[in-house]
């Protein structure tokens, strides 16, 4: 691992700093790290446990009172920065900084501020407040960009990238009827001043943006373990998720001999082990997870007759994900024969990978080198709004470390210096992308 990291760092010189404009090439151009910290701490008040502190995390789920309060806070900061924020029909908050070329396509930067229940203060927040800080810094330094720059705070990222999916024109029929934490998406949009009746008007066509850049915490432990401050994201992984039903025969636990049992739970246990073994048997960063299990009739004195479970596979290569899925299903049929059960797989979700644009990756590398920050390349195992924006134009993501790889937890933590590092790389990358073709 160490040799690989060193090799990656040495490759930093592959992208020349000459690609950056003069104003961006100087390491002296930096964001105000203390101001960024203040905005993050201010945002943390919304959804904080009663009587708690920043360290206690937040529950700022989409459409909740805390979400509404956090959105109002963010819009207030955007107004102060002269961005004239507006809420589109999908509930996304969009602010715009004009460019010098009125015909140029916009560069979009941003992330989300909604959280999971009992989440942390960095997931999404660093990218949203970091993007705001970048635009504040441009104003402080009186730096103009050729392209207009839009700051986007996407709605309900944690509930399925709802806002960015609508923005990309990919929100399917019936999606607004889905229930999220007790409220339909339709009613939720109304709560945050969206308009479900005009949802199609939130969509932008493919090719309508110059680029999309997103700063985010890694939500994994690779950067922290390697003591590397910047991750250049290669892409967001493909995901195949299956619902699996295993049918055996429920019978009396005391009177049914062991050889004659058709135990669905035993078959499920073997399948869980098979998923783990199949995913591990070849090199790479692919992952496989059985995260949900329901046993019927779920009684201590009855042999389980049916199990419903999920199998999820992720990798940057959709071909690898498909091959893993085929291998798991082949082994499942062997297990079914061995245990006298029946196994049925139903593909419930297929997400194509969203690969980062190489030219933007090169700009991120050059920005990190200019700032004296080491970097490595890595995939994103989690989904992000960036995977939807990649359908509209070139995309790049910047990762900063998550201590111990902890995320979706009050213990989620990224050092303030790393938050500032990420915002600085975003700043320099934005200027490079503005000056270049991409």
mmCIF file with all atom_site columns, C-alpha atoms in Angstrom, residues 245-387:
data_model
loop_
_atom_site.group_PDB
_atom_site.id
_atom_site.type_symbol
_atom_site.label_atom_id
_atom_site.label_alt_id
_atom_site.label_comp_id
_atom_site.label_asym_id
_atom_site.label_entity_id
_atom_site.label_seq_id
_atom_site.pdbx_PDB_ins_code
_atom_site.Cartn_x
_atom_site.Cartn_y
_atom_site.Cartn_z
_atom_site.occupancy
_atom_site.B_iso_or_equiv
_atom_site.pdbx_formal_charge
_atom_site.auth_seq_id
_atom_site.auth_comp_id
_atom_site.auth_asym_id
_atom_site.auth_atom_id
_atom_site.pdbx_PDB_model_num
ATOM 1   C CA . UNK A 1 245 ? -36.060 -14.845 -1.268  1.00 0.00 ? 245 UNK A CA 1
ATOM 2   C CA . UNK A 1 246 ? -35.074 -18.226 0.141   1.00 0.00 ? 246 UNK A CA 1
ATOM 3   C CA . UNK A 1 247 ? -37.899 -20.724 0.561   1.00 0.00 ? 247 UNK A CA 1
ATOM 4   C CA . UNK A 1 248 ? -37.546 -23.842 2.663   1.00 0.00 ? 248 UNK A CA 1
ATOM 5   C CA . UNK A 1 249 ? -40.133 -25.538 4.852   1.00 0.00 ? 249 UNK A CA 1
ATOM 6   C CA . UNK A 1 250 ? -41.221 -24.396 8.303   1.00 0.00 ? 250 UNK A CA 1
ATOM 7   C CA . UNK A 1 251 ? -41.558 -27.276 10.729  1.00 0.00 ? 251 UNK A CA 1
ATOM 8   C CA . UNK A 1 252 ? -41.357 -28.181 14.404  1.00 0.00 ? 252 UNK A CA 1
ATOM 9   C CA . UNK A 1 253 ? -37.867 -27.545 15.788  1.00 0.00 ? 253 UNK A CA 1
ATOM 10  C CA . UNK A 1 254 ? -38.059 -30.411 18.253  1.00 0.00 ? 254 UNK A CA 1
ATOM 11  C CA . UNK A 1 255 ? -39.518 -33.209 16.158  1.00 0.00 ? 255 UNK A CA 1
ATOM 12  C CA . UNK A 1 256 ? -37.950 -32.718 12.732  1.00 0.00 ? 256 UNK A CA 1
ATOM 13  C CA . UNK A 1 257 ? -34.715 -34.744 12.308  1.00 0.00 ? 257 UNK A CA 1
ATOM 14  C CA . UNK A 1 258 ? -31.665 -32.809 11.153  1.00 0.00 ? 258 UNK A CA 1
ATOM 15  C CA . UNK A 1 259 ? -31.183 -34.705 7.850   1.00 0.00 ? 259 UNK A CA 1
ATOM 16  C CA . UNK A 1 260 ? -34.744 -33.947 6.713   1.00 0.00 ? 260 UNK A CA 1
ATOM 17  C CA . UNK A 1 261 ? -34.780 -30.228 7.397   1.00 0.00 ? 261 UNK A CA 1
ATOM 18  C CA . UNK A 1 262 ? -35.159 -27.563 4.699   1.00 0.00 ? 262 UNK A CA 1
ATOM 19  C CA . UNK A 1 263 ? -33.846 -24.684 6.762   1.00 0.00 ? 263 UNK A CA 1
ATOM 20  C CA . UNK A 1 264 ? -34.057 -21.372 4.893   1.00 0.00 ? 264 UNK A CA 1
ATOM 21  C CA . UNK A 1 265 ? -31.958 -19.580 7.495   1.00 0.00 ? 265 UNK A CA 1
ATOM 22  C CA . UNK A 1 266 ? -29.146 -22.123 7.179   1.00 0.00 ? 266 UNK A CA 1
ATOM 23  C CA . UNK A 1 267 ? -29.161 -21.541 3.423   1.00 0.00 ? 267 UNK A CA 1
ATOM 24  C CA . UNK A 1 268 ? -29.085 -17.770 4.036   1.00 0.00 ? 268 UNK A CA 1
ATOM 25  C CA . UNK A 1 269 ? -26.088 -18.132 6.352   1.00 0.00 ? 269 UNK A CA 1
ATOM 26  C CA . UNK A 1 270 ? -24.193 -20.046 3.699   1.00 0.00 ? 270 UNK A CA 1
ATOM 27  C CA . UNK A 1 271 ? -25.102 -17.446 1.097   1.00 0.00 ? 271 UNK A CA 1
ATOM 28  C CA . UNK A 1 272 ? -23.801 -14.661 3.346   1.00 0.00 ? 272 UNK A CA 1
ATOM 29  C CA . UNK A 1 273 ? -20.475 -16.493 3.621   1.00 0.00 ? 273 UNK A CA 1
ATOM 30  C CA . UNK A 1 274 ? -20.455 -17.076 -0.139  1.00 0.00 ? 274 UNK A CA 1
ATOM 31  C CA . UNK A 1 275 ? -20.914 -13.371 -0.906  1.00 0.00 ? 275 UNK A CA 1
ATOM 32  C CA . UNK A 1 276 ? -17.975 -12.524 1.342   1.00 0.00 ? 276 UNK A CA 1
ATOM 33  C CA . UNK A 1 277 ? -15.734 -15.228 -0.143  1.00 0.00 ? 277 UNK A CA 1
ATOM 34  C CA . UNK A 1 278 ? -16.569 -14.471 -3.786  1.00 0.00 ? 278 UNK A CA 1
ATOM 35  C CA . UNK A 1 279 ? -15.954 -10.737 -3.409  1.00 0.00 ? 279 UNK A CA 1
ATOM 36  C CA . UNK A 1 280 ? -12.633 -11.306 -1.627  1.00 0.00 ? 280 UNK A CA 1
ATOM 37  C CA . UNK A 1 281 ? -11.174 -13.880 -3.956  1.00 0.00 ? 281 UNK A CA 1
ATOM 38  C CA . UNK A 1 282 ? -9.867  -11.406 -6.545  1.00 0.00 ? 282 UNK A CA 1
ATOM 39  C CA . UNK A 1 283 ? -7.805  -8.244  -6.088  1.00 0.00 ? 283 UNK A CA 1
ATOM 40  C CA . UNK A 1 284 ? -9.474  -4.863  -6.213  1.00 0.00 ? 284 UNK A CA 1
ATOM 41  C CA . UNK A 1 285 ? -11.668 -2.531  -4.189  1.00 0.00 ? 285 UNK A CA 1
ATOM 42  C CA . UNK A 1 286 ? -14.959 -4.248  -4.942  1.00 0.00 ? 286 UNK A CA 1
ATOM 43  C CA . UNK A 1 287 ? -17.279 -4.802  -1.977  1.00 0.00 ? 287 UNK A CA 1
ATOM 44  C CA . UNK A 1 288 ? -20.261 -7.036  -1.257  1.00 0.00 ? 288 UNK A CA 1
ATOM 45  C CA . UNK A 1 289 ? -22.753 -6.709  1.563   1.00 0.00 ? 289 UNK A CA 1
ATOM 46  C CA . UNK A 1 290 ? -25.715 -8.553  2.997   1.00 0.00 ? 290 UNK A CA 1
ATOM 47  C CA . UNK A 1 291 ? -27.264 -5.773  5.034   1.00 0.00 ? 291 UNK A CA 1
ATOM 48  C CA . UNK A 1 292 ? -30.868 -6.782  5.560   1.00 0.00 ? 292 UNK A CA 1
ATOM 49  C CA . UNK A 1 293 ? -32.365 -10.060 6.729   1.00 0.00 ? 293 UNK A CA 1
ATOM 50  C CA . UNK A 1 294 ? -35.942 -11.043 7.632   1.00 0.00 ? 294 UNK A CA 1
ATOM 51  C CA . UNK A 1 295 ? -36.701 -14.532 8.967   1.00 0.00 ? 295 UNK A CA 1
ATOM 52  C CA . UNK A 1 296 ? -40.129 -16.183 8.923   1.00 0.00 ? 296 UNK A CA 1
ATOM 53  C CA . UNK A 1 297 ? -41.882 -17.222 11.072  1.00 0.00 ? 297 UNK A CA 1
ATOM 54  C CA . UNK A 1 298 ? -39.075 -16.010 13.363  1.00 0.00 ? 298 UNK A CA 1
ATOM 55  C CA . UNK A 1 299 ? -39.991 -18.220 16.296  1.00 0.00 ? 299 UNK A CA 1
ATOM 56  C CA . UNK A 1 300 ? -37.493 -20.026 18.575  1.00 0.00 ? 300 UNK A CA 1
ATOM 57  C CA . UNK A 1 301 ? -39.193 -23.422 18.198  1.00 0.00 ? 301 UNK A CA 1
ATOM 58  C CA . UNK A 1 302 ? -39.851 -23.358 14.441  1.00 0.00 ? 302 UNK A CA 1
ATOM 59  C CA . UNK A 1 303 ? -37.398 -24.170 11.672  1.00 0.00 ? 303 UNK A CA 1
ATOM 60  C CA . UNK A 1 304 ? -37.245 -21.060 9.460   1.00 0.00 ? 304 UNK A CA 1
ATOM 61  C CA . UNK A 1 305 ? -39.276 -21.623 6.325   1.00 0.00 ? 305 UNK A CA 1
ATOM 62  C CA . UNK A 1 306 ? -38.521 -18.401 4.499   1.00 0.00 ? 306 UNK A CA 1
ATOM 63  C CA . UNK A 1 307 ? -35.830 -15.747 4.526   1.00 0.00 ? 307 UNK A CA 1
ATOM 64  C CA . UNK A 1 308 ? -35.867 -12.438 2.698   1.00 0.00 ? 308 UNK A CA 1
ATOM 65  C CA . UNK A 1 309 ? -32.495 -10.712 2.378   1.00 0.00 ? 309 UNK A CA 1
ATOM 66  C CA . UNK A 1 310 ? -30.525 -8.229  0.316   1.00 0.00 ? 310 UNK A CA 1
ATOM 67  C CA . UNK A 1 311 ? -27.258 -8.668  -1.547  1.00 0.00 ? 311 UNK A CA 1
ATOM 68  C CA . UNK A 1 312 ? -25.454 -5.532  -2.694  1.00 0.00 ? 312 UNK A CA 1
ATOM 69  C CA . UNK A 1 313 ? -22.328 -5.395  -4.882  1.00 0.00 ? 313 UNK A CA 1
ATOM 70  C CA . UNK A 1 314 ? -20.250 -2.312  -5.677  1.00 0.00 ? 314 UNK A CA 1
ATOM 71  C CA . UNK A 1 315 ? -17.236 -1.527  -7.840  1.00 0.00 ? 315 UNK A CA 1
ATOM 72  C CA . UNK A 1 316 ? -16.063 1.178   -10.220 1.00 0.00 ? 316 UNK A CA 1
ATOM 73  C CA . UNK A 1 317 ? -16.379 -1.358  -13.051 1.00 0.00 ? 317 UNK A CA 1
ATOM 74  C CA . UNK A 1 318 ? -19.933 -2.274  -13.982 1.00 0.00 ? 318 UNK A CA 1
ATOM 75  C CA . UNK A 1 319 ? -18.571 -5.380  -15.728 1.00 0.00 ? 319 UNK A CA 1
ATOM 76  C CA . UNK A 1 320 ? -16.959 -6.565  -12.516 1.00 0.00 ? 320 UNK A CA 1
ATOM 77  C CA . UNK A 1 321 ? -20.167 -5.955  -10.570 1.00 0.00 ? 321 UNK A CA 1
ATOM 78  C CA . UNK A 1 322 ? -22.102 -7.995  -13.140 1.00 0.00 ? 322 UNK A CA 1
ATOM 79  C CA . UNK A 1 323 ? -19.563 -10.840 -12.993 1.00 0.00 ? 323 UNK A CA 1
ATOM 80  C CA . UNK A 1 324 ? -19.697 -10.900 -9.197  1.00 0.00 ? 324 UNK A CA 1
ATOM 81  C CA . UNK A 1 325 ? -23.480 -11.022 -9.345  1.00 0.00 ? 325 UNK A CA 1
ATOM 82  C CA . UNK A 1 326 ? -23.375 -13.998 -11.707 1.00 0.00 ? 326 UNK A CA 1
ATOM 83  C CA . UNK A 1 327 ? -20.892 -15.818 -9.474  1.00 0.00 ? 327 UNK A CA 1
ATOM 84  C CA . UNK A 1 328 ? -22.998 -15.212 -6.368  1.00 0.00 ? 328 UNK A CA 1
ATOM 85  C CA . UNK A 1 329 ? -26.148 -16.459 -8.078  1.00 0.00 ? 329 UNK A CA 1
ATOM 86  C CA . UNK A 1 330 ? -24.390 -19.574 -9.362  1.00 0.00 ? 330 UNK A CA 1
ATOM 87  C CA . UNK A 1 331 ? -23.170 -20.416 -5.868  1.00 0.00 ? 331 UNK A CA 1
ATOM 88  C CA . UNK A 1 332 ? -26.643 -19.670 -4.502  1.00 0.00 ? 332 UNK A CA 1
ATOM 89  C CA . UNK A 1 333 ? -28.155 -22.381 -6.685  1.00 0.00 ? 333 UNK A CA 1
ATOM 90  C CA . UNK A 1 334 ? -25.567 -24.859 -5.411  1.00 0.00 ? 334 UNK A CA 1
ATOM 91  C CA . UNK A 1 335 ? -26.456 -23.923 -1.826  1.00 0.00 ? 335 UNK A CA 1
ATOM 92  C CA . UNK A 1 336 ? -30.154 -24.303 -2.619  1.00 0.00 ? 336 UNK A CA 1
ATOM 93  C CA . UNK A 1 337 ? -29.544 -27.841 -3.871  1.00 0.00 ? 337 UNK A CA 1
ATOM 94  C CA . UNK A 1 338 ? -27.424 -28.701 -0.830  1.00 0.00 ? 338 UNK A CA 1
ATOM 95  C CA . UNK A 1 339 ? -30.039 -27.408 1.634   1.00 0.00 ? 339 UNK A CA 1
ATOM 96  C CA . UNK A 1 340 ? -33.248 -28.455 -0.128  1.00 0.00 ? 340 UNK A CA 1
ATOM 97  C CA . UNK A 1 341 ? -34.351 -24.852 -0.532  1.00 0.00 ? 341 UNK A CA 1
ATOM 98  C CA . UNK A 1 342 ? -35.232 -22.526 -3.376  1.00 0.00 ? 342 UNK A CA 1
ATOM 99  C CA . UNK A 1 343 ? -33.470 -19.205 -3.981  1.00 0.00 ? 343 UNK A CA 1
ATOM 100 C CA . UNK A 1 344 ? -34.823 -16.407 -6.143  1.00 0.00 ? 344 UNK A CA 1
ATOM 101 C CA . UNK A 1 345 ? -32.865 -13.224 -6.965  1.00 0.00 ? 345 UNK A CA 1
ATOM 102 C CA . UNK A 1 346 ? -34.584 -10.028 -8.071  1.00 0.00 ? 346 UNK A CA 1
ATOM 103 C CA . UNK A 1 347 ? -32.453 -7.094  -9.231  1.00 0.00 ? 347 UNK A CA 1
ATOM 104 C CA . UNK A 1 348 ? -34.050 -4.090  -7.531  1.00 0.00 ? 348 UNK A CA 1
ATOM 105 C CA . UNK A 1 349 ? -31.447 -1.442  -8.315  1.00 0.00 ? 349 UNK A CA 1
ATOM 106 C CA . UNK A 1 350 ? -28.761 -1.010  -10.936 1.00 0.00 ? 350 UNK A CA 1
ATOM 107 C CA . UNK A 1 351 ? -26.655 2.138   -10.880 1.00 0.00 ? 351 UNK A CA 1
ATOM 108 C CA . UNK A 1 352 ? -24.096 2.711   -13.587 1.00 0.00 ? 352 UNK A CA 1
ATOM 109 C CA . UNK A 1 353 ? -20.704 4.050   -12.506 1.00 0.00 ? 353 UNK A CA 1
ATOM 110 C CA . UNK A 1 354 ? -20.050 7.751   -12.938 1.00 0.00 ? 354 UNK A CA 1
ATOM 111 C CA . UNK A 1 355 ? -16.435 8.220   -13.995 1.00 0.00 ? 355 UNK A CA 1
ATOM 112 C CA . UNK A 1 356 ? -14.631 11.466  -13.284 1.00 0.00 ? 356 UNK A CA 1
ATOM 113 C CA . UNK A 1 357 ? -13.451 13.475  -16.288 1.00 0.00 ? 357 UNK A CA 1
ATOM 114 C CA . UNK A 1 358 ? -9.674  12.948  -16.758 1.00 0.00 ? 358 UNK A CA 1
ATOM 115 C CA . UNK A 1 359 ? -9.023  16.614  -17.584 1.00 0.00 ? 359 UNK A CA 1
ATOM 116 C CA . UNK A 1 360 ? -10.670 17.696  -14.328 1.00 0.00 ? 360 UNK A CA 1
ATOM 117 C CA . UNK A 1 361 ? -8.693  15.078  -12.426 1.00 0.00 ? 361 UNK A CA 1
ATOM 118 C CA . UNK A 1 362 ? -5.541  16.612  -13.905 1.00 0.00 ? 362 UNK A CA 1
ATOM 119 C CA . UNK A 1 363 ? -6.628  20.066  -12.708 1.00 0.00 ? 363 UNK A CA 1
ATOM 120 C CA . UNK A 1 364 ? -7.221  18.689  -9.194  1.00 0.00 ? 364 UNK A CA 1
ATOM 121 C CA . UNK A 1 365 ? -3.776  17.098  -9.216  1.00 0.00 ? 365 UNK A CA 1
ATOM 122 C CA . UNK A 1 366 ? -2.171  20.350  -10.376 1.00 0.00 ? 366 UNK A CA 1
ATOM 123 C CA . UNK A 1 367 ? -4.053  22.321  -7.709  1.00 0.00 ? 367 UNK A CA 1
ATOM 124 C CA . UNK A 1 368 ? -2.868  19.969  -4.985  1.00 0.00 ? 368 UNK A CA 1
ATOM 125 C CA . UNK A 1 369 ? 0.707   20.214  -6.235  1.00 0.00 ? 369 UNK A CA 1
ATOM 126 C CA . UNK A 1 370 ? 0.542   24.009  -6.333  1.00 0.00 ? 370 UNK A CA 1
ATOM 127 C CA . UNK A 1 371 ? -0.623  24.008  -2.715  1.00 0.00 ? 371 UNK A CA 1
ATOM 128 C CA . UNK A 1 372 ? 2.039   21.505  -1.633  1.00 0.00 ? 372 UNK A CA 1
ATOM 129 C CA . UNK A 1 373 ? -0.541  18.838  -0.775  1.00 0.00 ? 373 UNK A CA 1
ATOM 130 C CA . UNK A 1 374 ? 0.066   15.146  -1.410  1.00 0.00 ? 374 UNK A CA 1
ATOM 131 C CA . UNK A 1 375 ? -2.737  13.211  -3.077  1.00 0.00 ? 375 UNK A CA 1
ATOM 132 C CA . UNK A 1 376 ? -3.780  9.754   -4.171  1.00 0.00 ? 376 UNK A CA 1
ATOM 133 C CA . UNK A 1 377 ? -6.433  8.451   -6.526  1.00 0.00 ? 377 UNK A CA 1
ATOM 134 C CA . UNK A 1 378 ? -9.355  6.458   -5.146  1.00 0.00 ? 378 UNK A CA 1
ATOM 135 C CA . UNK A 1 379 ? -12.910 5.522   -6.058  1.00 0.00 ? 379 UNK A CA 1
ATOM 136 C CA . UNK A 1 380 ? -15.987 6.617   -4.160  1.00 0.00 ? 380 UNK A CA 1
ATOM 137 C CA . UNK A 1 381 ? -17.784 3.657   -2.661  1.00 0.00 ? 381 UNK A CA 1
ATOM 138 C CA . UNK A 1 382 ? -20.688 5.879   -1.626  1.00 0.00 ? 382 UNK A CA 1
ATOM 139 C CA . UNK A 1 383 ? -23.179 7.566   -3.904  1.00 0.00 ? 383 UNK A CA 1
ATOM 140 C CA . UNK A 1 384 ? -23.063 11.341  -4.384  1.00 0.00 ? 384 UNK A CA 1
ATOM 141 C CA . UNK A 1 385 ? -24.922 14.071  -6.226  1.00 0.00 ? 385 UNK A CA 1
ATOM 142 C CA . UNK A 1 386 ? -21.917 14.178  -8.568  1.00 0.00 ? 386 UNK A CA 1
ATOM 143 C CA . UNK A 1 387 ? -22.982 10.934  -10.209 1.00 0.00 ? 387 UNK A CA 1
#
